[in-house]
Amino acid sequence: MSKEIIAITVIDRAGTEQAIDLPTDMNLNLMEGCRINELPVEGTCGGMALCASCHVYVHTEDIIPLERGDDEQAMLDDTENVKPNSRLCCQIRITENLEGAIVELAPETNGGEEDEDW
Amino acid sequence: MITTDIIIIGAGPVGLFTVFEAGLLKMRCHLIDALPIPGGQCAEIYPKKPIYDIPGYPEILAGELVDNLMKQIEPFKPGFTLGEPAVSLDKTDDDQFIVTTKQGTQHKAPIVAIAGGLGVFVPRRPSIDNLRDFEEKGVNYFIKDPEPYRNKKVVISGGGDSALDWAIFMAEDFASDVTLIHRSQSFRAHPDSVQKAFDLAEAGKLKMFLHSEVHKLSGNGSLDAVTVKQKEKEDFQIETKHWLPLFGLTPKLGPIAKWGLELEKNAIVVNNALDYSTNIPGVFAVGDINTYPGKLKLILCGFHEATIMVQHAFKKIYPDKRNVLKYTTVNGVNGFE
């Protein structure tokens, strides 16, 4: 029988490890999984690999493969702070295989809200 | 000063449809948007992506939806202030509002409808320590008018459509010297543009550096040179007065956050039971920017909110006029008086 709820760890931008539970039976991606757990992941484009606001570093490559899709790769080519273990987590489907995975939220690419000069 | 009945902040699909519904009630609208084109995120982020949940359209490209909405509101001749983010909202003594853009354009109306979506699109900035020192002094993220770059030496960074299109435009006998710098070796742009850029590079009209990025800026007061880091190669410097980092745009809630509106998780709290009014009487919020119990961020829900909202705006502008819901099938779009 497949597992309906899995647990993974997300390291937020302050460096704090947060354990979150994710449902595997709702066809969600990891960006959506972070959002339902109220983590600061914008997911601006809605999951189309078009904005990089869900950029993460994968700490458990054995669980989440580092192979990127074409759209995802193209977006990451234009993104800051990209490392070999970078992924856009909207492109990572939540399945029971993700149990125990660790990802870290990459820095926001545009600095904070407050430093915009209006 | 631009005067109108309803100032709509945000020219995305919901802002555009607000013009239609207001127009049916003979109210004039003026749209303000930070982007230089109408359409909001449909135009900026995913114009070529299909949308499947617009009633009556089994499938429509986001860009087509915007084109259709522009056609739909054309009879009502809305005004546009594009390429200018709205930065302030002020109440006047005669119970009206003045909305001012970053560029200083002022708009006055009794009703303000905020259809700001995800907020205002701001450029994605590269992480370079002294970047801010050179903004507007050699570093520009938008090209509203290419004229300042005619016969100049220009460096462009980026791998998307915007970077490619401008690099091609400038390399075709416009600027005197054009360099395109991209972090990767592949481009996230239309294949025709990519081919054209490589053709221009081949012809010696465009210098192209792949696996490269600008990582240092130098100059005294204004930009004089950029330093380029290349994968597995030595850094090198390009003398230039103009660097255009075109890495796309990202939305921020922006100045709206400081207008005294009640906010909850970066969204404006509205009264959904009645009219989508905010805590400031006369200011409404519709579409993705608002929140209320059960809110769904869908274009079709925004259309509904805008329709309800303008009926209440009408009552505020014309407290003595009676308004009866009429149907466009009976009266056309100009059947109201």
XYZ file of C-alpha atoms in Angstrom:
455
model
C 0.000 0.000 0.000
C 1.356 3.424 -0.923
C 2.028 6.060 1.652
C -0.400 8.986 1.514
C 1.575 11.412 3.661
C 5.340 11.748 3.504
C 7.752 13.891 5.515
C 10.554 15.981 4.050
C 12.827 18.730 5.397
C 13.006 22.241 4.002
C 15.812 24.566 5.086
C 14.396 28.078 4.967
C 16.304 31.228 4.030
C 17.212 31.831 7.682
C 18.894 28.409 7.746
C 16.228 26.800 9.925
C 15.266 23.216 9.184
C 11.532 22.750 8.916
C 9.946 19.332 8.799
C 6.849 19.363 6.599
C 4.244 16.782 5.721
C 3.127 16.406 2.134
C 0.218 14.505 0.618
C 1.127 12.166 -2.232
C -2.383 11.644 -3.543
C -3.191 15.132 -4.797
C -0.883 15.361 -7.800
C 0.998 18.285 -6.219
C 4.454 19.525 -6.992
C 6.969 20.539 -4.343
C 6.374 24.272 -4.901
C 2.695 23.732 -4.071
C 3.711 21.510 -1.162
C 5.844 24.312 0.267
C 3.022 26.814 -0.177
C 0.426 24.714 1.604
C 2.910 24.492 4.465
C 3.161 28.303 4.443
C 6.828 28.390 3.524
C 7.979 31.573 1.742
C 7.888 30.168 -1.787
C 6.094 32.503 -4.181
C 5.395 30.203 -7.113
C 4.613 33.296 -9.138
C 4.120 31.634 -12.505
C 1.956 28.903 -11.024
C 4.321 26.043 -11.783
C 5.312 26.587 -15.408
C 9.085 26.885 -14.818
C 8.823 30.488 -15.908
C 9.827 32.524 -12.876
C 12.425 30.772 -10.659
C 10.702 31.947 -7.490
C 10.697 28.315 -6.288
C 14.435 27.796 -6.791
C 15.840 25.264 -4.284
C 19.095 23.429 -3.647
C 18.688 19.677 -3.359
C 20.650 18.178 -0.454
C 19.557 14.611 -1.080
C 20.455 13.849 -4.666
C 19.762 10.169 -4.128
C 16.104 11.040 -3.495
C 15.523 13.983 -5.847
C 17.390 13.579 -9.126
C 19.250 16.612 -10.454
C 18.117 16.071 -14.030
C 16.301 19.207 -15.169
C 13.687 19.550 -17.878
C 14.418 21.803 -20.870
C 12.185 24.658 -19.671
C 13.590 24.356 -16.176
C 17.179 24.393 -17.445
C 16.507 27.446 -19.613
C 15.010 29.307 -16.687
C 17.901 28.396 -14.406
C 20.329 29.612 -17.097
C 18.916 33.060 -16.517
C 18.762 32.866 -12.739
C 21.152 34.044 -10.040
C 22.809 31.872 -7.394
C 22.509 28.687 -9.420
C 24.532 25.710 -8.154
C 24.968 22.198 -9.537
C 22.210 21.022 -7.166
C 19.718 23.731 -8.154
C 16.177 22.754 -9.137
C 12.897 24.586 -9.604
C 10.757 22.727 -7.110
C 7.575 23.271 -9.144
C 9.083 20.677 -11.478
C 9.427 18.078 -8.712
C 6.347 15.938 -8.308
C 5.441 14.841 -4.794
C 5.461 11.059 -4.683
C 6.116 8.630 -1.875
C 9.705 8.328 -3.159
C 10.371 11.832 -1.796
C 10.181 10.616 1.837
C 13.157 11.986 3.782
C 14.291 14.451 1.104
C 16.058 17.653 2.150
C 15.898 20.852 0.093
C 17.082 24.367 0.851
C 15.324 27.508 -0.387
C 17.643 29.556 -2.626
C 17.942 33.312 -1.976
C 15.288 35.517 -3.547
C 16.717 36.888 -6.769
C 15.541 40.416 -6.378
C 16.500 41.363 -2.849
C 13.767 42.316 -0.444
C 10.612 44.318 -0.953
C 11.955 47.201 1.072
C 15.002 47.948 -1.041
C 12.948 48.903 -4.087
C 13.184 52.648 -4.546
C 9.776 54.124 -5.322
C -4.028 65.975 -14.470
C -5.921 63.078 -16.084
C -9.516 62.916 -14.855
C -11.859 59.953 -15.189
C -14.589 58.051 -13.345
C -12.584 54.996 -12.336
C -8.832 54.758 -12.059
C -7.870 51.125 -12.576
C -4.457 50.193 -11.258
C -3.254 47.191 -13.208
C -3.948 46.447 -16.881
C -4.073 42.666 -16.596
C -7.135 40.681 -17.701
C -9.226 41.708 -14.701
C -8.314 45.395 -14.989
C -9.168 45.301 -18.691
C -12.525 43.597 -18.143
C -13.356 46.186 -15.472
C -13.337 48.749 -18.304
C -15.973 46.713 -20.131
C -18.322 46.372 -17.185
C -17.859 50.024 -16.214
C -18.410 51.011 -19.840
C -21.785 49.306 -19.889
C -22.759 51.705 -17.092
C -21.324 54.674 -19.008
C -18.438 55.132 -16.619
C -15.095 56.127 -18.074
C -11.909 54.340 -17.032
C -8.207 55.022 -17.093
C -5.718 52.179 -16.633
C -2.284 52.522 -15.040
C 0.341 49.796 -15.309
C 4.049 49.510 -14.576
C 4.521 47.377 -17.672
C 4.799 49.109 -21.036
C 2.135 46.820 -22.544
C -1.343 45.781 -21.356
C -1.988 42.214 -20.215
C -0.175 41.930 -16.899
C 1.284 38.520 -16.157
C -0.566 37.037 -19.158
C 1.575 39.277 -21.358
C 4.763 39.355 -19.300
C 5.137 35.814 -17.971
C 3.191 33.423 -20.178
C 1.745 34.955 -23.378
C 2.231 31.684 -25.286
C 0.734 29.403 -22.629
C -2.790 28.072 -23.079
C -5.470 28.760 -20.466
C -8.234 26.174 -20.185
C -10.646 27.662 -17.654
C -12.000 30.741 -19.401
C -15.732 30.063 -19.863
C -16.588 29.537 -23.507
C -12.984 28.976 -24.572
C -11.888 25.332 -24.380
C -8.355 26.648 -24.847
C -6.961 30.123 -25.377
C -3.416 31.473 -25.277
C -2.873 34.066 -22.545
C -1.716 36.561 -25.168
C -4.855 35.954 -27.247
C -7.051 36.495 -24.205
C -5.418 39.889 -23.710
C -5.890 40.766 -27.398
C -9.554 39.785 -27.168
C -10.086 41.833 -24.012
C -8.477 44.854 -25.672
C -10.900 44.418 -28.572
C -13.827 43.999 -26.184
C -13.108 47.263 -24.335
C -12.213 49.262 -27.447
C -15.739 50.790 -27.773
C -15.299 52.408 -24.365
C -12.037 54.174 -25.269
C -10.211 53.747 -21.970
C -7.151 55.857 -21.212
C -3.795 54.224 -20.539
C -0.760 55.250 -18.545
C 1.646 52.405 -19.309
C 5.217 51.825 -18.217
C 4.598 53.836 -15.058
C 4.054 52.199 -11.662
C 1.430 53.858 -9.458
C 3.264 54.954 -6.339
C 0.874 57.059 -4.285
C -2.811 57.336 -3.477
C -4.057 60.599 -1.974
C -7.524 61.693 -0.935
C -8.651 65.164 -2.025
C -10.906 67.617 -0.195
C -13.687 67.022 -2.731
C -13.883 63.298 -1.935
C -11.826 62.149 -4.890
C -8.520 60.354 -5.219
C -5.274 61.311 -6.898
C -3.061 58.453 -8.041
C 0.470 59.471 -8.982
C 2.976 57.354 -10.897
C 6.703 57.097 -10.331
C 7.168 59.355 -13.366
C 4.866 61.954 -11.806
C 1.757 61.495 -13.982
C -1.322 62.358 -11.927
C -4.796 60.889 -12.262
C -7.955 62.005 -10.473
C -11.211 60.094 -9.984
C -13.896 59.409 -7.380
C -13.254 55.654 -7.577
C -10.022 53.644 -7.561
C -10.092 49.972 -8.525
C -6.906 48.112 -7.697
C -6.517 45.162 -10.058
C -2.856 44.816 -9.299
C -2.526 41.030 -9.588
C 0.782 39.938 -8.169
C 1.873 43.519 -7.654
C 4.190 45.610 -9.740
C 6.727 43.950 -12.003
C 10.255 44.972 -11.141
C 13.426 43.882 -12.924
C 15.321 40.861 -11.694
C 18.603 42.376 -10.642
C 21.913 40.537 -10.787
C 23.878 40.408 -7.517
C 26.598 42.962 -8.051
C 27.740 44.973 -5.036
C 27.688 48.469 -6.493
C 24.838 47.866 -8.977
C 22.566 50.502 -7.450
C 25.253 53.185 -7.864
C 24.976 52.890 -11.631
C 21.212 52.471 -12.094
C 20.017 55.073 -14.605
C 23.688 56.089 -14.882
C 24.615 53.580 -17.529
C 22.663 50.577 -16.187
C 19.071 50.250 -17.382
C 16.616 47.358 -17.023
C 13.989 48.675 -19.414
C 14.300 50.069 -22.905
C 11.287 52.250 -23.502
C 13.026 54.108 -26.310
C 16.174 52.795 -28.027
C 17.199 56.246 -29.292
C 19.795 56.926 -26.539
C 21.696 53.849 -27.772
C 21.923 54.861 -31.434
C 25.560 54.680 -32.601
C 26.679 53.781 -29.074
C 28.629 50.862 -27.670
C 26.152 48.688 -25.787
C 26.456 45.557 -23.641
C 23.304 43.451 -23.129
C 22.976 40.554 -20.654
C 20.320 37.856 -20.632
C 19.093 34.817 -22.528
C 15.367 35.403 -22.937
C 13.287 37.032 -25.644
C 13.798 40.541 -24.374
C 17.616 40.288 -24.339
C 17.713 38.588 -27.746
C 15.219 40.926 -29.426
C 17.045 44.044 -28.287
C 20.469 42.615 -29.105
C 19.241 41.833 -32.637
C 17.593 45.221 -33.051
C 20.692 47.087 -31.915
C 23.120 44.909 -33.866
C 21.250 45.579 -37.102
C 22.930 48.913 -37.862
C 21.506 50.769 -34.885
C 24.155 50.785 -32.162
C 27.803 51.016 -33.172
C 28.995 48.032 -31.149
C 26.809 45.387 -29.483
C 27.878 42.647 -27.085
C 25.507 39.973 -25.788
C 26.489 38.158 -22.605
C 24.674 35.057 -21.410
C 25.251 32.743 -18.450
C 24.573 29.580 -20.388
C 25.042 28.317 -23.926
C 21.363 27.899 -24.725
C 18.747 30.625 -25.030
C 15.240 30.757 -23.605
C 13.948 32.730 -26.569
C 12.039 32.135 -29.779
C 14.115 29.787 -32.014
C 13.975 32.302 -34.902
C 15.497 34.992 -32.686
C 18.217 32.628 -31.504
C 19.095 31.763 -35.108
C 19.138 35.431 -36.065
C 21.439 36.293 -33.157
C 23.887 33.543 -34.134
C 23.725 34.750 -37.763
C 24.559 38.288 -36.666
C 27.415 36.961 -34.523
C 28.689 35.018 -37.525
C 28.517 38.164 -39.660
C 30.570 40.034 -37.064
C 27.750 42.416 -36.178
C 27.125 41.027 -32.699
C 29.741 39.924 -30.203
C 28.430 37.011 -28.186
C 29.918 35.586 -24.993
C 28.285 32.435 -23.651
C 28.927 30.831 -20.247
C 29.704 34.364 -19.166
C 28.355 37.001 -16.846
C 29.031 40.571 -15.865
C 30.193 40.535 -12.266
C 31.812 43.931 -11.728
C 30.946 47.476 -12.682
C 33.312 50.387 -12.707
C 33.048 54.076 -13.346
C 33.258 57.421 -11.701
C 29.697 58.651 -11.141
C 28.483 56.877 -14.254
C 29.312 53.562 -15.887
C 32.628 53.308 -17.768
C 33.237 49.557 -17.951
C 31.885 46.112 -17.097
C 34.007 43.136 -16.072
C 32.992 39.785 -17.510
C 33.593 36.458 -15.820
C 33.871 33.508 -18.204
C 33.693 29.838 -17.355
C 37.243 28.441 -17.073
C 38.751 31.573 -18.609
C 40.288 34.846 -17.444
C 38.066 37.791 -16.557
C 38.046 40.583 -19.100
C 36.775 44.128 -19.216
C 34.562 45.845 -21.771
C 34.589 49.629 -21.854
C 31.013 50.793 -22.243
C 28.700 53.541 -21.042
C 25.644 51.328 -21.442
C 24.883 47.985 -19.827
C 21.386 46.538 -20.182
C 20.808 43.561 -17.862
C 17.578 42.048 -19.237
C 16.880 39.122 -16.934
C 13.118 39.461 -16.971
C 10.746 40.841 -14.395
C 9.483 39.641 -11.076
C 6.411 40.923 -9.211
C 6.504 42.709 -5.858
C 3.513 44.091 -3.966
C 5.331 47.422 -4.127
C 4.071 50.851 -3.085
C 0.475 49.650 -2.580
C 1.684 48.192 0.725
C 2.083 51.723 2.072
C -1.317 53.137 1.120
C -3.047 52.373 4.407
C -4.982 49.430 2.995
C -5.712 46.477 5.237
C -3.441 43.676 4.095
C -3.230 39.972 4.802
C -0.356 37.904 3.419
C 0.501 40.414 0.691
C -3.108 40.732 -0.463
C -5.702 43.478 0.086
C -8.562 42.506 2.373
C -11.950 43.245 0.785
C -15.606 42.875 1.649
C -16.607 40.030 -0.632
C -20.108 39.798 0.770
C -20.953 43.152 -0.800
C -18.770 44.931 -3.310
C -15.028 44.129 -2.997
C -14.454 47.412 -1.200
C -11.297 47.884 0.842
C -11.026 49.614 4.219
C -10.700 52.936 2.327
C -14.190 53.982 1.080
C -14.076 54.489 -2.684
C -11.122 52.144 -3.148
C -11.912 48.649 -4.377
C -9.645 45.681 -5.066
C -10.398 42.936 -7.587
C -8.593 39.914 -8.990
C -5.506 38.219 -7.624
C -4.510 41.158 -5.426
C -7.473 40.839 -3.056
C -8.288 38.313 -0.395
C -11.408 37.187 1.446
C -12.639 33.915 2.914
C -12.705 31.338 0.131
C -10.740 33.477 -2.337
C -9.642 31.744 -5.526
C -6.946 33.340 -7.648
C -8.539 32.689 -11.012
C -9.080 35.050 -13.931
C -12.741 34.080 -14.131
C -13.271 34.939 -10.448
C -11.636 38.318 -11.062
C -14.092 38.972 -13.898
C -16.980 38.289 -11.527
C -15.523 40.529 -8.830
C -15.049 43.393 -11.302
C -18.655 43.073 -12.490
C -20.065 43.313 -8.961
C -17.633 46.077 -8.040
C -18.588 48.496 -10.844
C -22.265 48.304 -9.908
C -21.347 49.664 -6.479
C -18.955 52.203 -7.956
C -21.891 53.454 -10.038
C -23.976 54.007 -6.906
C -21.148 55.970 -5.337
C -20.632 58.185 -8.380
C -24.367 58.643 -9.123
C -26.160 58.290 -5.779
C -29.359 59.704 -7.261
C -29.471 57.641 -10.446
C -31.322 54.365 -10.549
C -29.529 51.479 -12.133
C -31.204 48.359 -13.414
C -29.168 45.431 -14.666
C -29.506 45.225 -18.412
C -28.369 42.516 -20.764
C -25.959 43.057 -23.638
C -27.968 40.596 -25.725
C -30.900 43.014 -25.600
C -29.159 46.355 -25.633
C -25.720 45.802 -27.175
C -22.795 47.475 -25.451
C -24.174 50.979 -25.875
C -27.705 50.389 -24.684
C -27.378 52.059 -21.314
C -28.167 55.570 -20.308
